[in-house]
Structures are given as C-alpha cells and as structure tokens.
Amino acid sequence: MDITRHTTALEQFRCTLYQNFENRADTLMELVDAMCSYPEADAVVAYSLAPVFRRSYSAISKALTEMRMAELALPYLLLPHLPRPRQRPFWLLMVDVTPQPRPYAQVLPDRGMVYAPTVVKGKAPVTIGHQYSSVALGLEPEEGVSASWVLPLLTTRVATDADKEMVGAEQIDALLADPALPFGQELCVAVGDTSYSKPLYLHAHRRHPHLVTIARVRSNRTFYHQDVPQEGEQAGRGHPTWYGDKFSLSDPETWTPPDETQTLWETSRRGKKHRVEVQSWHNLLMRGKNKPQRLPMHLYPFTLVRMVRYDEEGNPLYKRPLWLLVMGDRRDELTLMHIVDAYAERFDLEHFFRFGKQKLLMADFQTPDLEPEENWWQLTHIAYAQLWMARHVAEALPRPWERNLPVMKQRRLSPTLVQRDFGRIIQQLGTPAQPPKPRGISPGRRKGTKLPPRPRQKVVVKSQNAAKAA
C-alpha cells in the first residue's frame, strides 16, 4: 500500500476544507480535528480540551453560529477522492432520517414528535426534537478496512411541515442534477427503507433516466399486473384499462409464478449455513394518486423481489419475507444479487448514525437556535469524511482486552480505530489553521443589563388527518 499517496490525499483534503470555511476557518478546522482525535469528549464543549484545539471553549459556539458553507460543499470536497465502483456496475446512494432528541429545549423553534427507539415494552417510541435526513455513498470492500464505512454527502434538517421522504428526494435530486458529480451521468442506485416506497417519492425521481430506486415494501401492500387485452377484444371508448390482476403480498393465492428464481447460500458468523430463496416478478404496477397532485404511476412499471431465509432444517428464519421494489428505466441491468446486496448495504448507514452519535456527539449540541444546530450536523459529517480519508494512514491500536478479538487480529480499520490514532496523524501532518491571537479581556455587558427571556416555542404535533393530507 502506498502510504505516501494516501497521506498526500489527506493533506489535500484538509487544505481544501480549510479554504471552504468562509468564516472562522481556524476555529472550525481545529474543531474538526478535535472531533476526529478526541473520542473522550462527553459534550461538545469538551472538545476545547483536545490538544489540537488551541482556543477557548467559547469559540466553539461562536464558530458554529457564523459558519457558512455551500450546500454541496462536502460532495465537492470528496469529488477527487471518490472511489469508482469496480465490483458492481453502479453508484450506490443510501438515504435515511435519524432523530435529534431535544425534549427540554423549550425555546428551540420547530420541534416536533420524532421517532426514538426504546427497549421498554409498551412505551411509545417517540420523543420531542428534530430529525435530519442524510445521504451517503455506499462503498465497496477494501483490504484492511472495515466494511461498515460509508461516505456521507449531504445532511438536511427536516422541518415539521415537510415530508421527510421528499427531503431525501430533493437531496438525491441535487446530487444527480449537478453535472460536476458523476451520479447523474452513470448508472446510480438509490436505496431506502419502507417509507421510501410510497408513490410520491418514487414519482419524484423518474425524470432521471440513469437512476434506479430500491425500497423495501410492507407485507400488506397490493400491486397489479399490467392489463393484457383478451384475444379479439377491441379497444372501446372510455377510460383505458391500466391495471390487470391483483398481486397482494399478504395473499399467496394472488401470486403468479415468478419470472426469475435464484437460490443462494450464506454462512452466519456462528458458522451456520442458511439457504436464501430469491424470487422476482417483472413489470408490476402500483396505483397512484390524483390529489393533491397527479401521480401517473401506471407509466412506471417495476420489479418486485421476494427474499426468504431458511435454516439448515428448512424453517424460515423470520416471520415475514423481505419484499423489495426496484423501479427505474435501467432496472433490468441489475441482477438479483445486485438488488439483494445493494439493500443489505443500506444497514451501513445505521452504523454511521450510531458512530456519529456515540463518538462524534452528532445529536448532543445544545443550542436555542436552528442555524448552529444545522451547522453542527454538517460539521460532524465532515469530520467523519476526514476519518475516512485517513483510513489507510492510521494504525490499529487495540486496547489490551481487545487484542484477541477477531476484528483486531484481522487489522481491519474501523472508524473507531482511525479516530483512536488520528491524534498521531495530526502531529505529523500539522494543521493549516493559524494559532489564536489574544485580544485582551472583553469588557462585557454594562452592569445592570438585563436581557429579555426567550419566548417559549410550542411543540408541533401533527394530527392523523393533517399527516394524511400532507
């Protein structure tokens, strides 16, 4: 491995990043380095204790308030370093939302009810706060690198009056519409979870001829075959017939013989063999809607994929099968293995959210204003991208109790291991940030000055009818 080449690429990325910070570039650059090299921080203000951060703790909030970057700044920063797909014939984009709980921030605007997982049975999995939509690039396996890496590209806060799936659709549309990025000119696959299989989201991307959308489908959905005119039947007047026989996922009696079937074998981490049956049906249709906007979904046939895993005794491993929907003009270029593997890699985005919240304090920044919070989320994505740029430069430093773990024996660098060694890398490379220049002690506010209290903000709670109308 050419360490010199990877070191040079990291230095170029850091210099370009420093130049893209329009305001308080020195503070923001040192803050990113502190996030990448100080995993001991238990609060955002604790990053001021990192050796690479040479400024006061008060500079963090000031820098995040004045931070200015373009919407596509991170994709342009990573453009010279994007790994072209070699093992699969397409770019893989993954989109999902994740919450930032802020139940006690009574002065923070635009808070709503967001999803929050809980292990307590019977408790509603909701909390009060914000949610953010992120788009990341799926990566192919590399030697000596953990398979859990993704490459974050965009993050946007989802307003309470916005549709989270449509926010993700706008993010992907921005990546595909930019001619400087390769995603719009080549075959690209966008993967989403169940909520991204609704007609409004699928219809929004059909103007991109090179985009194929893969989304999970609930087991209670109903689709239709294309209508086939009977022999000798003449086309009459009236509305044309688009939908043929019903295909109900919950009723096997409505299933026709699959157009394609493939059997795969997998070995679990415990050494057990599993048989995977994959079936597909081509050119199915879903019903669209006429209100509040017309969605002619009969114009967009799709491929439906069903996947079931069986144990060594032939019993299903899960209660329900996995249903996937594949829509796009170039969907026939994807094999069943491409579809299954592409959706399986979507779970790496969950690893990114978990690492970001635990190691980069992605959801821990406390502020009464929206703009600094949004800037912080963008900065955490930049910090993760810098860790990815250093993956081939870092060394595995296991703890004494981690030396015998299989992952440590394989020396596969994960984001945690890169963050653990990033302090050494910064000492060798240096930083483009200039040292602070003390300007004396500020006189502060005049004695007796009283600021008015911030107004309390109401929590936005959507009713069921309002959510359906939206």
Tab-separated table of C-alpha atoms in Angstrom:
chain	number	residue	atom	x	y	z
A	1	MET	CA	0.000	0.000	0.000
A	2	ASP	CA	1.307	3.431	-0.970
A	3	ILE	CA	1.166	5.331	2.326
A	4	THR	CA	2.716	8.431	0.734
A	5	ARG	CA	-0.105	8.712	-1.809
A	6	HIS	CA	-2.812	8.387	0.851
A	7	THR	CA	-1.027	10.903	3.093
A	8	THR	CA	-0.854	13.396	0.230
A	9	ALA	CA	-4.561	12.917	-0.494
A	10	LEU	CA	-5.390	13.568	3.170
A	11	GLU	CA	-3.322	16.751	3.182
A	12	GLN	CA	-5.035	17.988	0.018
A	13	PHE	CA	-8.452	17.273	1.520
A	14	ARG	CA	-7.563	19.199	4.676
A	15	CYS	CA	-6.236	22.208	2.780
A	16	THR	CA	-9.317	22.328	0.555
A	17	LEU	CA	-11.577	22.017	3.592
A	18	TYR	CA	-9.811	24.897	5.313
A	19	GLN	CA	-10.282	27.074	2.240
A	20	ASN	CA	-14.013	26.292	2.113
A	21	PHE	CA	-14.662	27.665	5.589
A	22	GLU	CA	-15.764	31.220	4.878
A	23	ASN	CA	-15.959	32.446	8.489
A	24	ARG	CA	-13.811	31.482	11.484
A	25	ALA	CA	-11.867	28.973	9.397
A	26	ASP	CA	-9.152	28.472	12.028
A	27	THR	CA	-11.592	27.624	14.815
A	28	LEU	CA	-13.675	25.300	12.632
A	29	MET	CA	-10.609	23.488	11.322
A	30	GLU	CA	-9.313	22.847	14.822
A	31	LEU	CA	-12.801	21.787	15.929
A	32	VAL	CA	-12.974	19.181	13.153
A	33	ASP	CA	-9.540	17.886	14.161
A	34	ALA	CA	-10.638	17.739	17.794
A	35	MET	CA	-13.708	15.708	16.840
A	36	CYS	CA	-11.518	13.284	14.890
A	37	SER	CA	-8.874	12.869	17.593
A	38	TYR	CA	-10.597	13.277	20.963
A	39	PRO	CA	-13.099	10.415	21.499
A	40	GLU	CA	-13.067	11.054	25.277
A	41	ALA	CA	-15.324	14.107	24.913
A	42	ASP	CA	-18.684	13.714	26.642
A	43	ALA	CA	-20.046	17.092	25.496
A	44	VAL	CA	-19.427	19.371	22.539
A	45	VAL	CA	-17.783	21.992	24.746
A	46	ALA	CA	-15.335	19.297	25.945
A	47	TYR	CA	-13.663	19.375	22.515
A	48	SER	CA	-11.942	22.559	23.767
A	49	LEU	CA	-9.842	20.233	25.971
A	50	ALA	CA	-8.393	18.403	22.976
A	51	PRO	CA	-4.649	19.029	22.423
A	52	VAL	CA	-5.278	20.171	18.846
A	53	PHE	CA	-7.800	22.829	19.910
A	54	ARG	CA	-5.837	25.905	20.952
A	55	ARG	CA	-8.749	28.250	21.569
A	56	SER	CA	-11.207	28.948	24.340
A	57	TYR	CA	-14.358	26.885	24.767
A	58	SER	CA	-16.487	29.955	23.954
A	59	ALA	CA	-15.064	29.989	20.423
A	60	ILE	CA	-16.964	26.784	19.576
A	61	SER	CA	-20.437	28.293	19.772
A	62	LYS	CA	-19.292	31.471	18.027
A	63	ALA	CA	-17.786	29.488	15.154
A	64	LEU	CA	-20.883	27.336	14.711
A	65	THR	CA	-23.089	30.430	14.694
A	66	GLU	CA	-21.039	32.121	11.964
A	67	MET	CA	-20.211	29.005	9.936
A	68	ARG	CA	-21.048	29.317	6.220
A	69	MET	CA	-20.631	26.542	3.641
A	70	ALA	CA	-22.290	25.720	0.335
A	71	GLU	CA	-24.942	23.002	0.218
A	72	LEU	CA	-22.791	20.700	-1.942
A	73	ALA	CA	-19.530	21.606	-0.227
A	74	LEU	CA	-18.828	18.099	1.087
A	75	PRO	CA	-19.511	16.273	-2.242
A	76	TYR	CA	-17.171	18.716	-3.988
A	77	LEU	CA	-14.510	18.187	-1.320
A	78	LEU	CA	-14.709	14.416	-1.811
A	79	LEU	CA	-15.019	14.522	-5.605
A	80	PRO	CA	-11.271	13.984	-6.334
A	81	HIS	CA	-11.228	11.071	-3.876
A	82	LEU	CA	-14.478	9.248	-4.732
A	83	PRO	CA	-13.758	5.516	-5.207
A	84	ARG	CA	-15.255	4.476	-8.514
A	85	PRO	CA	-17.341	1.275	-8.354
A	86	ARG	CA	-15.411	-1.724	-9.635
A	87	GLN	CA	-17.163	-4.752	-8.162
A	88	ARG	CA	-20.644	-3.514	-9.084
A	89	PRO	CA	-21.730	-1.589	-12.199
A	90	PHE	CA	-23.391	1.339	-10.424
A	91	TRP	CA	-23.001	4.049	-7.811
A	92	LEU	CA	-24.897	3.306	-4.592
A	93	LEU	CA	-26.642	6.100	-2.674
A	94	MET	CA	-28.347	5.483	0.666
A	95	VAL	CA	-30.860	7.821	2.282
A	96	ASP	CA	-32.473	7.768	5.722
A	97	VAL	CA	-33.532	10.029	8.595
A	98	THR	CA	-32.358	9.984	12.195
A	99	PRO	CA	-33.672	11.925	15.199
A	100	GLN	CA	-32.054	14.501	17.434
A	101	PRO	CA	-33.996	14.437	20.715
A	102	ARG	CA	-34.477	17.889	22.293
A	103	PRO	CA	-37.351	17.333	24.746
A	104	TYR	CA	-36.264	20.072	27.189
A	105	ALA	CA	-35.322	22.823	24.707
A	106	GLN	CA	-38.444	24.910	25.229
A	107	VAL	CA	-37.101	27.936	23.340
A	108	LEU	CA	-35.874	25.968	20.309
A	109	PRO	CA	-38.177	26.540	17.302
A	110	ASP	CA	-39.844	23.960	15.094
A	111	ARG	CA	-39.687	20.969	17.413
A	112	GLY	CA	-41.987	18.070	16.683
A	113	MET	CA	-42.675	14.472	17.550
A	114	VAL	CA	-39.885	12.263	16.179
A	115	TYR	CA	-39.074	8.580	16.346
A	116	ALA	CA	-36.942	7.420	19.266
A	117	PRO	CA	-36.181	3.711	19.766
A	118	THR	CA	-36.745	2.321	23.231
A	119	VAL	CA	-36.190	-1.037	24.888
A	120	VAL	CA	-39.081	-0.603	27.317
A	121	LYS	CA	-42.086	-2.603	26.133
A	122	GLY	CA	-45.355	-0.747	25.935
A	123	LYS	CA	-43.704	2.670	25.706
A	124	ALA	CA	-44.380	4.730	22.591
A	125	PRO	CA	-41.141	5.085	20.574
A	126	VAL	CA	-41.426	8.866	20.182
A	127	THR	CA	-39.805	11.948	21.667
A	128	ILE	CA	-39.684	15.695	21.045
A	129	GLY	CA	-36.975	17.128	18.849
A	130	HIS	CA	-35.728	17.411	15.284
A	131	GLN	CA	-34.876	14.881	12.635
A	132	TYR	CA	-32.233	15.032	9.921
A	133	SER	CA	-32.115	13.423	6.520
A	134	SER	CA	-28.702	12.190	5.360
A	135	VAL	CA	-27.493	10.805	2.041
A	136	ALA	CA	-24.343	8.686	1.955
A	137	LEU	CA	-22.392	6.836	-0.700
A	138	GLY	CA	-22.141	3.073	-0.288
A	139	LEU	CA	-18.566	1.807	-0.531
A	140	GLU	CA	-17.137	-1.427	-1.841
A	141	PRO	CA	-14.975	-3.642	0.410
A	142	GLU	CA	-11.314	-2.694	0.717
A	143	GLU	CA	-8.413	-4.726	2.004
A	144	GLY	CA	-7.581	-3.911	5.598
A	145	VAL	CA	-10.634	-1.670	6.019
A	146	SER	CA	-13.841	-2.453	7.879
A	147	ALA	CA	-16.932	-2.992	5.738
A	148	SER	CA	-19.032	-0.643	7.891
A	149	TRP	CA	-17.718	2.554	6.281
A	150	VAL	CA	-19.949	4.872	4.264
A	151	LEU	CA	-19.166	8.238	2.738
A	152	PRO	CA	-21.604	10.971	3.917
A	153	LEU	CA	-22.514	13.522	1.269
A	154	LEU	CA	-25.473	15.618	2.428
A	155	THR	CA	-27.466	16.278	5.588
A	156	THR	CA	-30.570	18.462	5.951
A	157	ARG	CA	-32.928	19.154	8.816
A	158	VAL	CA	-36.485	18.033	8.159
A	159	ALA	CA	-38.927	20.775	9.094
A	160	THR	CA	-42.109	19.826	10.906
A	161	ASP	CA	-44.222	20.874	7.901
A	162	ALA	CA	-42.045	18.910	5.433
A	163	ASP	CA	-42.209	15.329	4.206
A	164	LYS	CA	-39.071	13.515	5.322
A	165	GLU	CA	-39.049	11.253	2.251
A	166	MET	CA	-39.395	14.223	-0.078
A	167	VAL	CA	-36.496	15.955	1.678
A	168	GLY	CA	-34.399	12.902	0.848
A	169	ALA	CA	-35.699	13.017	-2.717
A	170	GLU	CA	-34.552	16.632	-3.043
A	171	GLN	CA	-31.121	15.716	-1.697
A	172	ILE	CA	-30.653	12.913	-4.212
A	173	ASP	CA	-32.015	15.162	-6.959
A	174	ALA	CA	-29.371	17.777	-6.092
A	175	LEU	CA	-26.598	15.178	-6.398
A	176	LEU	CA	-27.864	13.832	-9.719
A	177	ALA	CA	-28.621	17.232	-11.254
A	178	ASP	CA	-25.099	18.583	-10.716
A	179	PRO	CA	-23.064	17.927	-13.902
A	180	ALA	CA	-19.768	18.070	-11.981
A	181	LEU	CA	-20.716	14.963	-9.969
A	182	PRO	CA	-20.714	11.515	-11.617
A	183	PHE	CA	-24.006	10.252	-10.171
A	184	GLY	CA	-26.334	11.761	-12.788
A	185	GLN	CA	-24.368	10.643	-15.868
A	186	GLU	CA	-23.841	6.982	-14.915
A	187	LEU	CA	-25.993	4.175	-13.565
A	188	CYS	CA	-26.915	5.034	-9.994
A	189	VAL	CA	-28.968	3.105	-7.423
A	190	ALA	CA	-30.729	4.829	-4.514
A	191	VAL	CA	-31.698	2.584	-1.591
A	192	GLY	CA	-34.300	3.430	1.045
A	193	ASP	CA	-36.315	1.753	3.744
A	194	THR	CA	-40.062	1.050	3.814
A	195	SER	CA	-41.230	4.653	3.977
A	196	TYR	CA	-39.437	5.407	0.694
A	197	SER	CA	-41.661	3.020	-1.279
A	198	LYS	CA	-44.617	5.412	-1.458
A	199	PRO	CA	-45.731	6.756	-4.869
A	200	LEU	CA	-44.856	10.398	-4.125
A	201	TYR	CA	-41.174	9.595	-3.504
A	202	LEU	CA	-40.869	7.129	-6.372
A	203	HIS	CA	-42.502	9.511	-8.838
A	204	ALA	CA	-40.144	12.360	-7.893
A	205	HIS	CA	-37.091	10.553	-9.322
A	206	ARG	CA	-38.436	9.269	-12.597
A	207	ARG	CA	-37.060	12.211	-14.530
A	208	HIS	CA	-33.551	10.806	-14.055
A	209	PRO	CA	-33.022	8.134	-16.736
A	210	HIS	CA	-29.946	6.609	-15.061
A	211	LEU	CA	-31.426	6.309	-11.566
A	212	VAL	CA	-32.845	3.045	-10.194
A	213	THR	CA	-34.680	3.129	-6.858
A	214	ILE	CA	-34.701	0.152	-4.484
A	215	ALA	CA	-37.034	0.351	-1.500
A	216	ARG	CA	-38.386	-2.114	0.980
A	217	VAL	CA	-42.136	-2.802	0.816
A	218	ARG	CA	-44.513	-3.669	3.630
A	219	SER	CA	-46.088	-7.122	3.536
A	220	ASN	CA	-49.633	-5.712	3.350
A	221	ARG	CA	-49.231	-3.815	0.069
A	222	THR	CA	-51.230	-4.643	-3.049
A	223	PHE	CA	-49.876	-4.296	-6.569
A	224	TYR	CA	-51.189	-5.152	-10.015
A	225	HIS	CA	-50.119	-6.840	-13.204
A	226	GLN	CA	-50.278	-4.877	-16.402
A	227	ASP	CA	-53.586	-5.268	-18.178
A	228	VAL	CA	-53.415	-7.694	-21.098
A	229	PRO	CA	-56.308	-7.336	-23.616
A	230	GLN	CA	-58.164	-10.550	-24.364
A	231	GLU	CA	-57.793	-12.055	-27.812
A	232	GLY	CA	-60.317	-10.493	-30.176
A	233	GLU	CA	-61.190	-7.725	-27.740
A	234	GLN	CA	-61.468	-4.326	-29.389
A	235	ALA	CA	-60.472	-1.119	-27.730
A	236	GLY	CA	-63.649	0.754	-26.931
A	237	ARG	CA	-64.408	4.227	-25.816
A	238	GLY	CA	-63.902	5.442	-22.306
A	239	HIS	CA	-61.030	5.364	-19.884
A	240	PRO	CA	-58.243	2.914	-20.822
A	241	THR	CA	-57.614	-0.059	-18.551
A	242	TRP	CA	-54.154	0.050	-16.981
A	243	TYR	CA	-54.311	-2.391	-14.091
A	244	GLY	CA	-54.846	-6.104	-14.514
A	245	ASP	CA	-54.929	-8.932	-11.981
A	246	LYS	CA	-54.283	-8.125	-8.349
A	247	PHE	CA	-50.970	-9.113	-6.679
A	248	SER	CA	-51.492	-8.967	-2.912
A	249	LEU	CA	-48.359	-9.554	-0.856
A	250	SER	CA	-50.401	-10.908	2.059
A	251	ASP	CA	-52.374	-13.373	-0.113
A	252	PRO	CA	-50.195	-16.050	-1.787
A	253	GLU	CA	-53.147	-17.181	-3.890
A	254	THR	CA	-52.832	-13.990	-5.966
A	255	TRP	CA	-49.177	-14.636	-6.743
A	256	THR	CA	-48.299	-15.745	-10.228
A	257	PRO	CA	-45.250	-17.951	-10.922
A	258	PRO	CA	-42.097	-15.824	-10.534
A	259	ASP	CA	-40.290	-14.666	-13.648
A	260	GLU	CA	-36.905	-15.382	-12.081
A	261	THR	CA	-35.719	-17.531	-9.177
A	262	GLN	CA	-32.307	-17.902	-7.578
A	263	THR	CA	-31.034	-19.884	-4.596
A	264	LEU	CA	-28.158	-18.559	-2.507
A	265	TRP	CA	-26.227	-19.993	0.426
A	266	GLU	CA	-24.902	-17.929	3.308
A	267	THR	CA	-22.796	-18.753	6.346
A	268	SER	CA	-23.593	-16.899	9.547
A	269	ARG	CA	-20.982	-15.578	11.982
A	270	ARG	CA	-21.572	-18.689	14.100
A	271	GLY	CA	-20.842	-20.994	11.180
A	272	LYS	CA	-24.439	-21.998	10.398
A	273	LYS	CA	-25.498	-22.326	6.768
A	274	HIS	CA	-28.624	-20.562	5.585
A	275	ARG	CA	-30.476	-21.099	2.322
A	276	VAL	CA	-31.776	-17.913	0.706
A	277	GLU	CA	-34.564	-18.113	-1.869
A	278	VAL	CA	-34.905	-15.043	-4.090
A	279	GLN	CA	-37.842	-14.600	-6.493
A	280	SER	CA	-38.765	-11.722	-8.770
A	281	TRP	CA	-41.786	-10.593	-10.764
A	282	HIS	CA	-41.324	-8.122	-13.604
A	283	ASN	CA	-43.445	-5.218	-14.831
A	284	LEU	CA	-45.843	-4.847	-11.917
A	285	LEU	CA	-47.737	-1.613	-11.272
A	286	MET	CA	-48.855	0.364	-8.237
A	287	ARG	CA	-51.752	2.761	-8.057
A	288	GLY	CA	-51.009	6.461	-7.992
A	289	LYS	CA	-52.995	9.409	-6.712
A	290	ASN	CA	-54.763	12.377	-8.259
A	291	LYS	CA	-54.805	14.625	-5.177
A	292	PRO	CA	-53.114	16.808	-4.063
A	293	GLN	CA	-51.084	16.200	-7.238
A	294	ARG	CA	-51.426	13.776	-10.085
A	295	LEU	CA	-49.122	10.734	-9.890
A	296	PRO	CA	-49.498	8.588	-13.024
A	297	MET	CA	-47.765	5.527	-11.568
A	298	HIS	CA	-49.123	3.301	-14.352
A	299	LEU	CA	-46.348	4.767	-16.514
A	300	TYR	CA	-43.632	3.324	-14.276
A	301	PRO	CA	-43.592	-0.484	-14.047
A	302	PHE	CA	-41.241	-2.031	-11.525
A	303	THR	CA	-39.688	-5.322	-10.481
A	304	LEU	CA	-40.841	-6.945	-7.248
A	305	VAL	CA	-38.333	-9.113	-5.355
A	306	ARG	CA	-39.135	-11.540	-2.539
A	307	MET	CA	-36.379	-12.965	-0.319
A	308	VAL	CA	-36.779	-15.670	2.327
A	309	ARG	CA	-34.043	-17.149	4.534
A	310	TYR	CA	-34.238	-20.751	5.785
A	311	ASP	CA	-32.186	-22.527	8.424
A	312	GLU	CA	-30.467	-25.888	7.995
A	313	GLU	CA	-33.740	-27.697	8.756
A	314	GLY	CA	-35.691	-25.749	6.131
A	315	ASN	CA	-37.624	-23.496	8.538
A	316	PRO	CA	-37.969	-19.756	7.809
A	317	LEU	CA	-35.672	-17.676	9.985
A	318	TYR	CA	-38.009	-14.681	10.069
A	319	LYS	CA	-41.738	-14.296	10.473
A	320	ARG	CA	-42.194	-12.382	7.220
A	321	PRO	CA	-40.290	-12.399	3.927
A	322	LEU	CA	-38.368	-9.398	2.676
A	323	TRP	CA	-40.094	-7.599	-0.203
A	324	LEU	CA	-38.140	-5.145	-2.352
A	325	LEU	CA	-39.327	-2.813	-5.090
A	326	VAL	CA	-36.990	-1.924	-7.971
A	327	MET	CA	-38.097	0.985	-10.189
A	328	GLY	CA	-36.244	2.769	-12.960
A	329	ASP	CA	-35.607	2.696	-16.699
A	330	ARG	CA	-32.390	0.685	-16.286
A	331	ARG	CA	-33.621	-1.733	-13.630
A	332	ASP	CA	-33.182	-4.713	-15.974
A	333	GLU	CA	-29.404	-4.180	-15.837
A	334	LEU	CA	-29.401	-5.254	-12.184
A	335	THR	CA	-29.226	-8.928	-11.302
A	336	LEU	CA	-30.931	-10.421	-8.278
A	337	MET	CA	-27.586	-10.474	-6.482
A	338	HIS	CA	-27.091	-6.764	-7.214
A	339	ILE	CA	-30.519	-5.954	-5.748
A	340	VAL	CA	-30.092	-8.054	-2.610
A	341	ASP	CA	-26.553	-6.852	-1.916
A	342	ALA	CA	-27.464	-3.199	-2.531
A	343	TYR	CA	-30.250	-3.275	0.019
A	344	ALA	CA	-28.107	-5.196	2.517
A	345	GLU	CA	-25.512	-2.410	2.412
A	346	ARG	CA	-28.175	0.089	3.456
A	347	PHE	CA	-27.630	-1.027	7.058
A	348	ASP	CA	-24.151	0.537	6.978
A	349	LEU	CA	-25.937	3.884	7.177
A	350	GLU	CA	-27.249	2.824	10.596
A	351	HIS	CA	-23.656	2.147	11.691
A	352	PHE	CA	-22.755	5.663	10.564
A	353	PHE	CA	-25.549	7.195	12.656
A	354	ARG	CA	-24.545	5.114	15.655
A	355	PHE	CA	-20.876	6.091	15.411
A	356	GLY	CA	-21.769	9.725	14.791
A	357	LYS	CA	-23.946	9.947	17.880
A	358	GLN	CA	-21.636	7.998	20.170
A	359	LYS	CA	-18.186	9.136	19.031
A	360	LEU	CA	-18.780	12.471	17.281
A	361	LEU	CA	-21.623	13.727	19.525
A	362	MET	CA	-23.771	14.275	16.464
A	363	ALA	CA	-27.003	14.764	18.440
A	364	ASP	CA	-25.519	16.360	21.585
A	365	PHE	CA	-25.095	20.002	20.620
A	366	GLN	CA	-27.332	22.146	22.867
A	367	THR	CA	-28.421	25.449	21.346
A	368	PRO	CA	-31.613	27.516	21.306
A	369	ASP	CA	-31.143	28.428	17.613
A	370	LEU	CA	-31.663	26.357	14.488
A	371	GLU	CA	-28.739	27.521	12.364
A	372	PRO	CA	-25.911	26.490	14.747
A	373	GLU	CA	-27.524	23.088	15.194
A	374	GLU	CA	-27.727	22.539	11.443
A	375	ASN	CA	-24.116	23.675	11.069
A	376	TRP	CA	-23.058	21.197	13.746
A	377	TRP	CA	-24.667	18.308	11.887
A	378	GLN	CA	-22.853	19.310	8.713
A	379	LEU	CA	-19.588	19.532	10.640
A	380	THR	CA	-19.996	16.026	12.069
A	381	HIS	CA	-20.430	14.676	8.541
A	382	ILE	CA	-17.247	16.491	7.506
A	383	ALA	CA	-15.361	15.017	10.473
A	384	TYR	CA	-16.468	11.503	9.538
A	385	ALA	CA	-15.359	12.101	5.942
A	386	GLN	CA	-11.917	13.183	7.219
A	387	LEU	CA	-11.662	9.963	9.228
A	388	TRP	CA	-12.450	8.054	6.039
A	389	MET	CA	-9.707	9.929	4.210
A	390	ALA	CA	-7.243	8.773	6.919
A	391	ARG	CA	-8.273	5.103	6.869
A	392	HIS	CA	-5.119	3.975	5.025
A	393	VAL	CA	-2.806	6.194	7.077
A	394	ALA	CA	-3.972	5.172	10.548
A	395	GLU	CA	-2.704	2.206	12.530
A	396	ALA	CA	-4.769	-0.242	14.571
A	397	LEU	CA	-4.260	0.428	18.278
A	398	PRO	CA	-6.256	-2.183	20.209
A	399	ARG	CA	-6.812	-1.972	23.919
A	400	PRO	CA	-5.222	-4.779	25.994
A	401	TRP	CA	-8.598	-6.530	26.293
A	402	GLU	CA	-9.242	-6.172	22.546
A	403	ARG	CA	-6.102	-7.858	21.214
A	404	ASN	CA	-7.688	-11.291	20.818
A	405	LEU	CA	-10.865	-10.115	19.089
A	406	PRO	CA	-11.252	-11.443	15.519
A	407	VAL	CA	-11.559	-7.925	14.121
A	408	MET	CA	-8.305	-6.861	15.784
A	409	LYS	CA	-6.465	-9.931	14.541
A	410	GLN	CA	-7.550	-9.118	11.002
A	411	ARG	CA	-6.376	-5.496	11.471
A	412	ARG	CA	-9.449	-4.133	9.693
A	413	LEU	CA	-9.587	-0.421	10.436
A	414	SER	CA	-12.972	0.814	11.585
A	415	PRO	CA	-13.982	4.456	12.226
A	416	THR	CA	-13.309	3.932	15.938
A	417	LEU	CA	-9.744	2.730	15.328
A	418	VAL	CA	-8.990	5.597	12.949
A	419	GLN	CA	-10.295	8.104	15.477
A	420	ARG	CA	-8.113	6.492	18.132
A	421	ASP	CA	-4.948	7.110	16.058
A	422	PHE	CA	-5.862	10.438	14.462
A	423	GLY	CA	-4.040	12.465	17.108
A	424	ARG	CA	-0.717	10.994	15.976
A	425	ILE	CA	-1.576	11.738	12.342
A	426	ILE	CA	-2.291	15.405	13.127
A	427	GLN	CA	1.037	15.753	14.926
A	428	GLN	CA	2.854	14.518	11.822
A	429	LEU	CA	0.852	16.450	9.218
A	430	GLY	CA	0.287	19.688	11.100
A	431	THR	CA	-2.686	21.965	10.549
A	432	PRO	CA	-3.375	24.842	8.153
A	433	ALA	CA	-5.167	26.708	10.968
A	434	GLN	CA	-3.369	29.723	12.351
A	435	PRO	CA	-2.716	29.988	16.115
A	436	PRO	CA	-5.059	32.209	18.132
A	437	LYS	CA	-4.256	35.863	18.709
A	438	PRO	CA	-5.349	37.002	22.191
A	439	ARG	CA	-7.033	40.383	22.124
A	440	GLY	CA	-7.354	41.024	25.833
A	441	ILE	CA	-10.340	40.725	28.119
A	442	SER	CA	-13.667	41.947	26.777
A	443	PRO	CA	-15.492	44.449	28.985
A	444	GLY	CA	-18.738	42.532	28.507
A	445	ARG	CA	-22.203	43.952	29.080
A	446	ARG	CA	-22.779	47.006	31.150
A	447	LYS	CA	-23.553	46.457	34.783
A	448	GLY	CA	-27.283	46.089	35.371
A	449	THR	CA	-28.099	44.986	31.795
A	450	LYS	CA	-30.983	42.524	31.693
A	451	LEU	CA	-31.833	40.554	28.591
A	452	PRO	CA	-35.458	39.647	27.936
A	453	PRO	CA	-36.262	35.944	28.232
A	454	ARG	CA	-36.540	33.970	25.047
A	455	PRO	CA	-40.122	33.172	24.044
A	456	ARG	CA	-41.268	29.612	24.653
A	457	GLN	CA	-41.969	27.647	21.478
A	458	LYS	CA	-44.843	25.221	21.069
A	459	VAL	CA	-44.233	21.619	20.073
A	460	VAL	CA	-45.682	20.850	16.643
A	461	VAL	CA	-47.917	17.792	16.890
A	462	LYS	CA	-49.405	16.620	13.612
A	463	SER	CA	-52.852	15.116	13.719
A	464	GLN	CA	-53.535	11.963	11.761
A	465	ASN	CA	-55.740	13.782	9.255
A	466	ALA	CA	-53.167	16.531	8.736
A	467	ALA	CA	-50.434	13.965	8.135
A	468	LYS	CA	-52.551	12.202	5.505
A	469	ALA	CA	-53.363	15.496	3.802
A	470	ALA	CA	-49.675	16.426	3.676
